[in-house]
Tab-separated table of C-alpha atoms and ligand atoms in Angstrom:
chain	number	residue	atom	x	y	z
A	1	MET	CA	87.857	-101.830	74.462
A	2	SER	CA	84.135	-101.977	73.652
A	3	LYS	CA	81.607	-99.630	75.669
A	4	VAL	CA	80.492	-102.910	77.568
A	5	ASP	CA	83.959	-104.015	78.390
A	6	VAL	CA	84.809	-100.476	79.792
A	7	LYS	CA	81.456	-100.995	82.009
A	8	ILE	CA	82.545	-104.286	83.139
A	9	GLU	CA	86.108	-103.086	83.936
A	10	GLY	CA	84.446	-100.351	86.054
A	11	MET	CA	82.472	-102.866	88.017
A	12	TYR	CA	85.773	-105.045	88.773
A	13	GLN	CA	87.504	-101.908	89.852
A	14	GLU	CA	84.617	-101.042	92.233
A	15	VAL	CA	84.964	-104.603	93.563
A	16	LEU	CA	88.808	-104.085	94.239
A	17	LYS	CA	87.968	-100.919	96.023
A	18	ARG	CA	85.180	-102.037	98.163
A	19	ASN	CA	86.897	-105.231	99.132
A	20	PRO	CA	90.532	-104.264	99.771
A	21	GLY	CA	93.262	-106.901	100.445
A	22	GLU	CA	90.718	-110.011	99.364
A	23	THR	CA	93.073	-111.026	96.608
A	24	GLU	CA	91.435	-114.624	96.124
A	25	PHE	CA	88.072	-112.833	95.946
A	26	HIS	CA	89.190	-110.473	93.314
A	27	GLN	CA	90.799	-113.237	91.369
A	28	ALA	CA	87.469	-115.422	91.288
A	29	VAL	CA	85.372	-112.407	90.302
A	30	LEU	CA	87.664	-111.287	87.655
A	31	GLU	CA	87.510	-114.881	85.991
A	32	VAL	CA	83.807	-114.514	86.082
A	33	LEU	CA	83.465	-110.943	84.873
A	34	GLU	CA	85.889	-111.403	81.933
A	35	CYS	CA	83.460	-113.959	80.252
A	36	LEU	CA	80.242	-111.778	80.677
A	37	GLY	CA	80.853	-109.074	77.746
A	38	PRO	CA	78.749	-111.211	75.251
A	39	VAL	CA	76.148	-111.858	77.658
A	40	VAL	CA	75.144	-108.467	78.685
A	41	VAL	CA	75.217	-107.525	75.163
A	42	LYS	CA	72.374	-110.177	74.486
A	43	HIS	CA	70.759	-109.097	77.814
A	44	PRO	CA	71.055	-105.513	78.586
A	45	GLU	CA	68.420	-106.040	81.104
A	46	TYR	CA	71.247	-107.408	83.162
A	47	LEU	CA	73.134	-104.148	83.204
A	48	GLU	CA	69.884	-101.920	83.718
A	49	ARG	CA	69.089	-103.882	86.712
A	50	LYS	CA	72.714	-103.972	88.158
A	51	ILE	CA	72.746	-107.550	88.157
A	52	ILE	CA	76.550	-107.939	88.170
A	53	GLU	CA	77.366	-105.521	90.900
A	54	ARG	CA	74.361	-107.265	93.097
A	55	ILE	CA	75.986	-110.557	92.411
A	56	CYS	CA	79.255	-109.302	93.626
A	57	GLU	CA	77.934	-108.089	97.045
A	58	PRO	CA	77.182	-110.790	99.263
A	59	GLU	CA	73.497	-111.013	100.675
A	60	ARG	CA	74.776	-111.284	104.223
A	61	GLN	CA	78.351	-111.843	105.847
A	62	ILE	CA	78.616	-112.967	109.582
A	63	ILE	CA	81.722	-113.042	111.502
A	64	PHE	CA	82.059	-114.142	114.827
A	65	ARG	CA	84.234	-115.217	117.863
A	66	VAL	CA	84.816	-118.938	118.784
A	67	PRO	CA	86.539	-119.331	122.109
A	68	TRP	CA	87.315	-123.098	123.236
A	69	GLN	CA	89.560	-124.914	125.727
A	70	ASP	CA	92.084	-127.267	124.779
A	71	ASP	CA	92.949	-130.598	126.834
A	72	ASN	CA	95.191	-128.810	129.121
A	73	GLY	CA	92.391	-126.026	129.899
A	74	ILE	CA	94.084	-123.403	128.028
A	75	VAL	CA	91.685	-121.005	126.077
A	76	HIS	CA	92.071	-120.355	122.348
A	77	ILE	CA	90.173	-117.968	120.372
A	78	ASN	CA	89.391	-118.469	116.630
A	79	ARG	CA	87.332	-116.496	114.164
A	80	GLY	CA	84.274	-117.846	112.538
A	81	PHE	CA	82.823	-116.885	109.111
A	82	ARG	CA	79.715	-117.563	106.905
A	83	VAL	CA	79.020	-115.510	103.725
A	84	GLU	CA	75.606	-116.244	102.545
A	85	PHE	CA	76.246	-114.967	99.102
A	86	ASN	CA	73.284	-115.512	96.965
A	87	SER	CA	69.768	-116.962	97.377
A	88	SER	CA	68.267	-116.557	93.933
A	89	LEU	CA	67.901	-120.399	93.202
A	90	GLY	CA	67.585	-121.661	96.701
A	91	PRO	CA	68.733	-121.908	100.352
A	92	TYR	CA	72.628	-120.948	100.886
A	93	LYS	CA	74.539	-123.721	100.210
A	94	GLY	CA	78.434	-124.488	100.459
A	95	GLY	CA	80.982	-126.125	102.992
A	96	LEU	CA	82.586	-124.969	105.984
A	97	ARG	CA	86.559	-124.846	105.747
A	98	PHE	CA	88.826	-125.282	108.989
A	99	HIS	CA	92.493	-124.332	108.047
A	100	PRO	CA	94.671	-121.553	109.422
A	101	SER	CA	94.667	-119.766	106.161
A	102	VAL	CA	91.131	-118.932	106.412
A	103	TYR	CA	90.018	-115.280	106.204
A	104	LEU	CA	87.236	-113.254	104.949
A	105	GLY	CA	88.960	-113.287	101.327
A	106	ILE	CA	89.108	-116.944	101.156
A	107	VAL	CA	85.491	-117.504	102.254
A	108	LYS	CA	84.143	-114.820	99.874
A	109	PHE	CA	85.915	-116.285	96.751
A	110	LEU	CA	84.659	-119.670	97.645
A	111	GLY	CA	81.147	-118.278	98.423
A	112	PHE	CA	81.085	-116.499	95.037
A	113	GLU	CA	82.427	-119.566	92.910
A	114	GLN	CA	79.678	-121.626	94.773
A	115	ILE	CA	76.786	-119.553	93.389
A	116	PHE	CA	77.593	-120.278	89.719
A	117	LYS	CA	78.600	-123.893	90.694
A	118	ASN	CA	75.218	-124.537	92.210
A	119	SER	CA	73.501	-123.013	89.568
A	120	LEU	CA	75.407	-125.553	87.129
A	121	THR	CA	73.926	-128.491	88.992
A	122	GLY	CA	70.575	-127.739	87.900
A	123	LEU	CA	69.305	-128.118	91.652
A	124	PRO	CA	67.533	-125.621	93.723
A	125	ILE	CA	70.437	-124.431	95.791
A	126	GLY	CA	71.796	-120.764	96.398
A	127	GLY	CA	75.566	-119.976	97.170
A	128	GLY	CA	77.249	-119.639	100.600
A	129	LYS	CA	80.582	-120.783	102.027
A	130	GLY	CA	81.995	-120.533	105.732
A	131	GLY	CA	84.952	-121.774	108.131
A	132	SER	CA	87.408	-120.743	110.539
A	133	ASP	CA	90.901	-120.051	110.967
A	134	PHE	CA	91.052	-123.070	113.328
A	135	ASP	CA	93.698	-125.601	112.353
A	136	PRO	CA	92.454	-129.357	113.124
A	137	LYS	CA	95.747	-130.822	112.535
A	138	GLY	CA	97.511	-132.334	115.684
A	139	LYS	CA	94.167	-131.712	117.895
A	140	SER	CA	92.681	-134.255	119.720
A	141	ASP	CA	89.068	-135.735	119.036
A	142	ASP	CA	87.778	-133.783	122.239
A	143	GLU	CA	89.463	-130.499	121.088
A	144	VAL	CA	87.839	-130.920	117.778
A	145	MET	CA	84.463	-131.630	119.401
A	146	ARG	CA	84.989	-128.559	121.789
A	147	PHE	CA	85.916	-126.363	119.028
A	148	CYS	CA	82.765	-127.569	116.595
A	149	GLN	CA	80.394	-127.036	119.630
A	150	SER	CA	81.382	-123.586	120.164
A	151	PHE	CA	81.372	-122.772	116.462
A	152	MET	CA	77.907	-123.983	116.193
A	153	THR	CA	76.718	-122.084	119.266
A	154	GLU	CA	76.954	-118.949	117.238
A	155	LEU	CA	76.165	-120.320	113.676
A	156	TYR	CA	72.982	-122.487	114.674
A	157	ARG	CA	70.839	-119.125	114.532
A	158	HIS	CA	71.657	-118.502	110.780
A	159	LEU	CA	70.908	-122.077	109.667
A	160	GLY	CA	67.820	-124.012	108.585
A	161	GLU	CA	66.673	-126.237	105.785
A	162	HIS	CA	65.081	-123.413	103.716
A	163	THR	CA	67.770	-120.713	104.961
A	164	ASP	CA	71.298	-122.003	104.985
A	165	VAL	CA	72.746	-125.489	104.779
A	166	PRO	CA	76.474	-125.962	105.200
A	167	ALA	CA	78.651	-129.149	104.516
A	168	GLY	CA	82.226	-129.899	104.685
A	169	ASP	CA	85.283	-128.708	102.944
A	170	ILE	CA	88.928	-128.754	103.818
A	171	GLY	CA	89.331	-129.655	107.390
A	172	VAL	CA	85.679	-130.615	107.698
A	173	GLY	CA	84.780	-134.026	107.275
A	174	GLY	CA	82.099	-136.647	108.971
A	175	ARG	CA	83.720	-136.407	112.257
A	176	GLU	CA	83.152	-132.401	112.549
A	177	ILE	CA	79.762	-132.617	110.667
A	178	GLY	CA	78.865	-135.161	113.645
A	179	TYR	CA	79.801	-132.918	116.373
A	180	MET	CA	78.124	-129.858	114.786
A	181	PHE	CA	74.878	-131.391	114.255
A	182	GLY	CA	74.856	-132.673	117.721
A	183	GLN	CA	75.439	-129.272	119.124
A	184	TYR	CA	72.586	-127.838	116.686
A	185	LYS	CA	70.281	-130.673	117.945
A	186	ARG	CA	71.146	-129.797	121.571
A	187	ILE	CA	70.561	-126.051	121.334
A	188	THR	CA	67.505	-126.141	119.178
A	189	ASN	CA	65.808	-129.353	120.585
A	190	ARG	CA	64.869	-130.196	116.972
A	191	TYR	CA	66.144	-133.272	115.058
A	192	GLU	CA	66.531	-131.412	111.797
A	193	PRO	CA	68.744	-133.596	109.273
A	194	GLY	CA	68.036	-130.946	106.553
A	195	VAL	CA	70.436	-128.418	108.327
A	196	LEU	CA	73.619	-129.776	107.457
A	197	THR	CA	74.835	-132.432	104.587
A	198	GLY	CA	77.705	-134.919	104.763
A	199	LYS	CA	75.980	-136.557	107.686
A	200	GLY	CA	76.753	-140.198	108.923
A	201	LEU	CA	74.795	-142.823	107.058
A	202	THR	CA	72.722	-143.814	110.209
A	203	TRP	CA	71.517	-140.391	111.095
A	204	GLY	CA	70.438	-138.902	107.767
A	205	GLY	CA	73.633	-138.780	105.583
A	206	SER	CA	73.441	-139.934	101.883
A	207	LEU	CA	75.183	-142.670	100.312
A	208	VAL	CA	77.806	-141.470	97.660
A	209	ARG	CA	78.314	-138.076	99.494
A	210	THR	CA	81.670	-139.056	100.908
A	211	GLU	CA	82.780	-140.152	97.195
A	212	ALA	CA	80.674	-137.558	95.344
A	213	THR	CA	83.234	-134.798	94.557
A	214	GLY	CA	86.033	-136.967	93.663
A	215	TYR	CA	83.848	-139.246	91.605
A	216	GLY	CA	81.918	-136.299	90.012
A	217	ALA	CA	85.162	-134.730	88.961
A	218	THR	CA	86.277	-137.881	87.273
A	219	TYR	CA	83.189	-138.197	85.409
A	220	PHE	CA	83.523	-134.678	84.231
A	221	VAL	CA	86.930	-135.555	82.810
A	222	SER	CA	85.796	-138.868	81.455
A	223	GLU	CA	83.155	-136.554	79.532
A	224	MET	CA	85.946	-134.169	78.281
A	225	LEU	CA	87.829	-137.087	77.101
A	226	LYS	CA	84.920	-138.558	75.425
A	227	ALA	CA	84.416	-135.059	73.530
A	228	ARG	CA	87.779	-135.727	72.267
A	229	LYS	CA	87.118	-139.232	71.201
A	230	ASP	CA	89.348	-140.623	73.973
A	231	SER	CA	88.849	-142.203	77.474
A	232	PHE	CA	90.617	-142.959	80.785
A	233	GLU	CA	91.811	-146.296	79.366
A	234	GLY	CA	95.436	-146.589	79.913
A	235	LYS	CA	96.038	-142.964	80.911
A	236	THR	CA	98.702	-142.015	83.525
A	237	CYS	CA	97.256	-139.571	86.116
A	238	LEU	CA	98.099	-137.267	88.839
A	239	VAL	CA	96.013	-136.234	91.777
A	240	SER	CA	97.265	-133.447	94.096
A	241	GLY	CA	96.191	-133.839	97.562
A	242	SER	CA	95.284	-136.892	99.867
A	243	GLY	CA	92.214	-135.841	101.331
A	244	ASN	CA	88.490	-136.467	100.817
A	245	VAL	CA	88.364	-135.292	97.283
A	246	ALA	CA	91.757	-136.720	96.124
A	247	ILE	CA	90.985	-140.459	97.593
A	248	TYR	CA	87.842	-140.772	95.517
A	249	THR	CA	89.087	-139.058	92.525
A	250	ILE	CA	91.928	-141.836	92.498
A	251	GLU	CA	89.225	-144.470	93.075
A	252	LYS	CA	87.146	-143.570	90.188
A	253	ILE	CA	90.161	-143.055	87.909
A	254	HIS	CA	91.225	-146.456	88.837
A	255	GLN	CA	87.599	-147.802	87.964
A	256	LEU	CA	87.575	-146.141	84.470
A	257	GLY	CA	90.889	-147.753	83.622
A	258	GLY	CA	93.399	-145.001	84.249
A	259	LYS	CA	96.566	-145.329	86.374
A	260	CYS	CA	96.987	-142.790	89.125
A	261	VAL	CA	100.806	-142.423	90.027
A	262	ALA	CA	101.189	-139.753	92.429
A	263	CYS	CA	99.089	-137.798	95.277
A	264	SER	CA	100.512	-135.366	97.736
A	265	ASP	CA	100.100	-133.282	100.906
A	266	SER	CA	101.480	-129.927	101.944
A	267	ASN	CA	104.483	-131.432	103.067
A	268	GLY	CA	105.415	-133.703	100.073
A	269	VAL	CA	104.682	-136.035	97.078
A	270	ILE	CA	104.351	-139.737	96.838
A	271	TYR	CA	105.312	-141.358	93.443
A	272	HIS	CA	104.466	-144.958	92.899
A	273	GLU	CA	105.190	-145.619	89.156
A	274	LYS	CA	103.072	-149.003	89.157
A	275	GLY	CA	100.071	-147.092	90.387
A	276	LEU	CA	98.984	-145.988	93.897
A	277	ASP	CA	97.703	-148.483	96.365
A	278	LEU	CA	94.446	-146.799	97.371
A	279	ASP	CA	93.527	-149.109	100.262
A	280	LEU	CA	96.593	-148.126	102.178
A	281	ILE	CA	96.061	-144.403	101.464
A	282	LYS	CA	92.651	-144.743	102.801
A	283	ARG	CA	93.623	-146.636	105.890
A	284	LEU	CA	96.634	-143.953	106.501
A	285	LYS	CA	94.126	-140.891	105.748
A	286	GLU	CA	90.684	-141.945	106.940
A	287	VAL	CA	91.570	-144.343	109.711
A	288	GLU	CA	94.806	-143.638	111.362
A	289	ARG	CA	94.891	-139.778	110.264
A	290	ARG	CA	98.321	-140.206	109.558
A	291	ARG	CA	100.673	-138.230	106.772
A	292	ILE	CA	101.111	-139.891	103.153
A	293	SER	CA	104.950	-139.945	104.053
A	294	ASP	CA	104.282	-143.330	105.882
A	295	TYR	CA	103.145	-144.578	102.568
A	296	VAL	CA	106.789	-145.762	101.653
A	297	ALA	CA	107.057	-147.804	104.789
A	298	THR	CA	104.796	-150.408	103.024
A	299	HIS	CA	105.870	-149.856	99.396
A	300	LYS	CA	109.648	-149.768	99.364
A	301	ASP	CA	109.437	-149.198	95.289
A	302	ALA	CA	107.343	-145.735	95.890
A	303	LYS	CA	109.287	-142.558	96.443
A	304	TYR	CA	108.337	-139.766	98.867
A	305	ILE	CA	109.679	-136.574	97.715
A	306	ALA	CA	109.766	-134.013	100.565
A	307	GLY	CA	108.768	-130.560	99.112
A	308	GLY	CA	108.511	-132.006	95.853
A	309	ASN	CA	106.095	-130.677	93.135
A	310	ILE	CA	103.727	-133.288	91.752
A	311	TRP	CA	103.330	-131.176	88.659
A	312	ASP	CA	106.843	-132.033	87.428
A	313	ILE	CA	105.623	-135.606	87.094
A	314	PRO	CA	104.643	-136.592	83.357
A	315	CYS	CA	100.994	-137.570	82.903
A	316	HIS	CA	98.082	-137.542	80.412
A	317	VAL	CA	95.567	-136.248	83.017
A	318	ALA	CA	96.144	-133.862	86.033
A	319	MET	CA	93.444	-133.569	88.630
A	320	PRO	CA	94.367	-130.798	91.426
A	321	SER	CA	92.516	-131.653	94.469
A	322	ALA	CA	94.236	-129.976	97.244
A	323	THR	CA	93.665	-125.951	97.445
A	324	GLN	CA	93.607	-122.827	95.422
A	325	ASN	CA	96.242	-121.698	93.391
A	326	GLU	CA	98.488	-124.871	93.387
A	327	ILE	CA	99.225	-124.750	89.734
A	328	ASN	CA	100.871	-121.622	88.556
A	329	GLY	CA	102.026	-120.733	85.049
A	330	LYS	CA	105.288	-122.543	85.316
A	331	ASP	CA	103.638	-125.586	86.520
A	332	ALA	CA	101.035	-125.375	83.749
A	333	ALA	CA	103.818	-125.078	81.145
A	334	THR	CA	105.315	-128.101	82.561
A	335	LEU	CA	102.190	-130.291	82.273
A	336	VAL	CA	101.475	-129.173	78.545
A	337	LYS	CA	105.074	-129.792	77.755
A	338	ASN	CA	104.905	-133.271	79.288
A	339	GLY	CA	102.143	-134.357	77.177
A	340	CYS	CA	99.028	-133.746	79.385
A	341	ILE	CA	95.977	-133.721	77.568
A	342	ALA	CA	93.308	-132.808	80.112
A	343	VAL	CA	93.047	-131.120	83.735
A	344	GLY	CA	89.901	-131.534	85.788
A	345	GLU	CA	89.789	-129.475	88.913
A	346	GLY	CA	88.416	-131.453	92.032
A	347	ALA	CA	89.776	-128.421	93.957
A	348	ASN	CA	88.246	-124.748	93.920
A	349	MET	CA	90.398	-122.452	91.922
A	350	PRO	CA	93.548	-124.406	91.902
A	351	THR	CA	94.974	-123.075	88.560
A	352	THR	CA	96.398	-119.135	88.707
A	353	PRO	CA	95.019	-117.007	86.028
A	354	GLU	CA	98.306	-117.490	84.045
A	355	GLY	CA	98.013	-121.150	84.230
A	356	VAL	CA	94.596	-121.052	82.857
A	357	LYS	CA	95.654	-119.055	80.173
A	358	ILE	CA	98.340	-121.592	79.367
A	359	PHE	CA	95.875	-124.427	79.224
A	360	LEU	CA	93.493	-122.762	77.096
A	361	GLU	CA	96.111	-121.725	74.417
A	362	ALA	CA	97.587	-125.130	74.233
A	363	LYS	CA	93.813	-126.149	73.685
A	364	ILE	CA	94.026	-129.062	76.268
A	365	SER	CA	90.683	-130.214	77.868
A	366	TYR	CA	90.613	-127.649	80.879
A	367	GLY	CA	87.659	-128.507	83.108
A	368	PRO	CA	87.438	-125.462	85.926
A	369	GLY	CA	86.451	-126.308	89.471
A	370	LYS	CA	83.164	-124.817	89.347
A	371	ALA	CA	81.927	-127.418	86.615
A	372	ALA	CA	84.182	-129.975	87.648
A	373	ASN	CA	83.853	-130.271	91.320
A	374	ALA	CA	79.792	-129.699	91.330
A	375	GLY	CA	79.206	-133.180	92.152
A	376	GLY	CA	79.873	-132.848	95.829
A	377	VAL	CA	77.252	-130.261	96.340
A	378	ALA	CA	75.041	-131.741	93.885
A	379	THR	CA	74.967	-134.837	96.149
A	380	SER	CA	74.334	-132.763	99.039
A	381	ALA	CA	71.390	-131.421	97.362
A	382	LEU	CA	70.229	-134.953	96.765
A	383	GLU	CA	70.900	-135.694	100.496
A	384	MET	CA	68.520	-132.720	101.306
A	385	GLN	CA	65.931	-134.329	98.948
A	386	GLN	CA	66.187	-137.358	100.655
A	387	ASN	CA	66.141	-135.740	104.358
A	388	ALA	CA	62.836	-133.843	102.943
A	389	GLY	CA	61.135	-137.006	101.830
A	390	ARG	CA	62.393	-138.930	105.125
A	391	ASP	CA	63.683	-141.462	102.537
A	392	SER	CA	67.216	-142.901	101.709
A	393	TRP	CA	68.323	-144.048	98.340
A	394	SER	CA	70.672	-146.959	97.230
A	395	PHE	CA	74.391	-146.430	96.176
A	396	GLU	CA	73.619	-147.578	92.727
A	397	TYR	CA	70.510	-145.025	92.569
A	398	THR	CA	72.428	-142.188	94.062
A	399	GLU	CA	75.505	-142.741	92.102
A	400	LYS	CA	73.631	-142.871	88.652
A	401	LYS	CA	72.000	-139.528	89.735
A	402	LEU	CA	75.523	-138.084	90.242
A	403	GLU	CA	76.848	-139.511	86.956
A	404	ASP	CA	73.689	-137.986	84.962
A	405	ILE	CA	74.166	-134.503	86.696
A	406	MET	CA	77.811	-134.459	85.705
A	407	ILE	CA	77.176	-135.304	82.015
A	408	ASN	CA	74.490	-132.726	82.031
A	409	ILE	CA	76.981	-130.100	83.509
A	410	HIS	CA	79.680	-131.178	80.976
A	411	ARG	CA	76.925	-130.761	78.118
A	412	ASN	CA	75.644	-127.440	79.069
A	413	CYS	CA	79.233	-125.966	79.506
A	414	PHE	CA	80.351	-127.330	76.419
A	415	GLU	CA	77.422	-126.385	74.377
A	416	THR	CA	77.389	-122.661	75.831
A	417	ALA	CA	81.000	-122.358	74.924
A	418	GLU	CA	80.032	-123.295	71.026
A	419	GLU	CA	77.045	-120.731	71.365
A	420	TYR	CA	79.322	-118.107	72.398
A	421	GLY	CA	81.667	-118.647	69.683
A	422	ALA	CA	84.787	-120.283	71.926
A	423	PRO	CA	84.417	-124.239	71.278
A	424	GLY	CA	86.311	-126.198	73.824
A	425	ASN	CA	86.695	-123.339	76.493
A	426	TYR	CA	84.900	-124.789	79.411
A	427	VAL	CA	85.786	-121.717	81.587
A	428	LEU	CA	83.583	-119.532	79.345
A	429	GLY	CA	80.897	-121.946	79.058
A	430	ALA	CA	80.866	-122.473	82.829
A	431	ASN	CA	80.931	-118.896	83.976
A	432	ILE	CA	78.085	-117.897	81.297
A	433	CYS	CA	75.842	-120.931	81.933
A	434	GLY	CA	75.952	-120.636	85.709
A	435	PHE	CA	75.649	-116.922	85.531
A	436	ILE	CA	72.527	-116.581	83.185
A	437	LYS	CA	70.239	-118.798	85.325
A	438	VAL	CA	70.924	-116.960	88.479
A	439	ALA	CA	70.841	-113.512	86.565
A	440	ASN	CA	67.171	-114.328	85.269
A	441	ALA	CA	66.170	-115.273	88.637
A	442	MET	CA	67.439	-112.081	90.175
A	443	VAL	CA	65.722	-110.195	87.434
A	444	ALA	CA	62.364	-112.046	88.225
A	445	HIS	CA	62.719	-111.118	92.015
A	446	GLY	CA	63.107	-107.449	91.785
A	447	ILE	CA	65.387	-105.096	93.105
A	448	ILE	CA	66.315	-106.853	96.408
B	501	LIG	P1	90.743	-132.390	102.992
B	501	LIG	O1	90.583	-131.728	104.064
B	501	LIG	O2	90.091	-133.775	103.074
B	501	LIG	O3	91.932	-132.579	102.187
B	501	LIG	C1	92.612	-131.404	101.758
B	501	LIG	C2	94.064	-131.932	101.145
B	501	LIG	O4	94.779	-130.962	100.545
B	501	LIG	C3	95.071	-132.629	102.087
B	501	LIG	O5	95.815	-133.718	101.509
B	501	LIG	C4	95.874	-131.342	102.468
B	501	LIG	O6	97.207	-131.750	102.807
B	501	LIG	C5	95.965	-130.652	101.122
B	501	LIG	N1	96.036	-129.329	101.509
B	501	LIG	C6	95.199	-128.271	101.853
B	501	LIG	N2	95.757	-127.217	102.058
B	501	LIG	C7	96.718	-127.286	101.546
B	501	LIG	C8	97.913	-126.106	101.108
B	501	LIG	N3	97.501	-124.805	101.517
B	501	LIG	N4	98.970	-126.554	100.498
B	501	LIG	C9	99.164	-127.753	100.009
B	501	LIG	N5	98.247	-128.900	100.380
B	501	LIG	C10	97.044	-128.528	100.992
B	501	LIG	O7	89.725	-131.260	101.674
B	501	LIG	P2	88.999	-131.915	100.567
B	501	LIG	O8	89.505	-132.938	99.986
B	501	LIG	O9	87.436	-131.924	100.946
B	501	LIG	O10	89.150	-130.449	99.709
B	501	LIG	C11	90.152	-130.344	98.749
B	501	LIG	C12	89.855	-129.238	97.786
B	501	LIG	O11	88.521	-129.509	97.125
B	501	LIG	C13	89.386	-128.014	98.454
B	501	LIG	O12	89.810	-127.064	97.227
B	501	LIG	C14	87.909	-127.858	98.364
B	501	LIG	O13	87.493	-126.529	98.597
B	501	LIG	C15	87.605	-128.652	97.039
B	501	LIG	N6	86.149	-129.212	97.267
B	501	LIG	C16	85.839	-130.048	98.238
B	501	LIG	C17	84.415	-130.385	98.294
B	501	LIG	C18	84.285	-131.722	99.057
B	501	LIG	O14	83.166	-132.029	99.006
B	501	LIG	N7	84.807	-131.779	100.033
B	501	LIG	C19	83.412	-130.045	97.055
B	501	LIG	C20	84.055	-129.091	96.126
B	501	LIG	C21	85.521	-128.733	96.254
B	501	LIG	P3	97.438	-131.119	104.411
B	501	LIG	O15	96.725	-132.535	104.947
B	501	LIG	O16	99.088	-131.323	104.501
B	501	LIG	O17	97.083	-130.167	104.764
């Protein structure tokens, strides 16, 4: 180990010691730190100024009680979180996740990733993330509303268009953003659209925000395919999940000439060899809030595999779009063996470190989430721009901006990987490129 590597390993050990039990956060930190050796050799000022140590420590962490009553009058207590990780490049920006698995370690891993992702977009946004261990599944609209109101009754004091601007994530879509915006407006007596993104189109939302993460991830994969002189045309694809990111990933794959044959949820997998019927999936998930197992009632030639593993199905392109660590080493090996040539992560950190190693060794095109799924937050930043200018842009104009941002992110990651002697390694490219911009801003701002 070089002297620099020993120093960085020491920093990682310190993160483990200071943040016990937060395994997802440890994993996210390690992936970034492992790439930074050659960067600090070029920039010794980052070591002197303790940039890495400071980046690993959130600027502020808020944990709060969220009491609410269900439809039978029974009182429930959940825990709310907002981790304001880094504001070097702009106000804290990142989604809220409502899922029973949420605890501080998940919010910190997501917030840490968000710093570099937001930096990669080239837009003026810092990194943050939040959420709750509340489970929206099976709750009535009124219960979700009461929960969101209680959550915002604490969170509102920490937000502001120049301070912290949350958005959606797992379990938080247009409905939840609406209830939270309503409560914010009521408490503060201010109509401030710039305080949340992912809003409805008639009250400050941006066209393309709903589609942005899935569309953006597909554009990123399209660029990776172009870099290997290929395209989506005629490719068989897998997209895990069946939520917001999955739905619009499938839509864009189909528009670009690919065929998506499978999607999933936490209970099982739908396999439809002739290609998924996206209109049906949208109706089941977005309108009727049902499970994808109901898909086979309409399509008798499709299969529902309860408890199945989507990554066992042969494909050319895989786009994990459900949750963290959904592709392990064995899944990655199966994908490679079955002829997969590209993986683009719509979800955050969906591949375990063993899986990442297998993809990199196999030299398939592997686009890590912090680069590939940055289109969502980028379009949130475009929503903020429209709100600040009291403007609203057309679908075509906004989508073109998103596409250009994704092409740019791809080019920056690709070129940074080449510059640091690891051509084709988008993990290294994304981590270094995202880090340097934040680090330079932190040096400029002094020891704060
Ligand atoms: P949604 O809540 O809309 O959908 C999530 C989907 O993933 C559902 O199909 C859900 O199935 C499945 N899922 C969630 N948790 C698990 C789990 N533990 N095991 C198996 N399946 C699971 O969320 P999004 O589509 O918004 O988010 C998906 C991923 O994309 C997340 O990693 C998120 O962080 C990431 N992301 C989202 C962005 C956005 O703009 N929304 C931006 C960037 C990244 P079930 O219904 O059974 O729970």
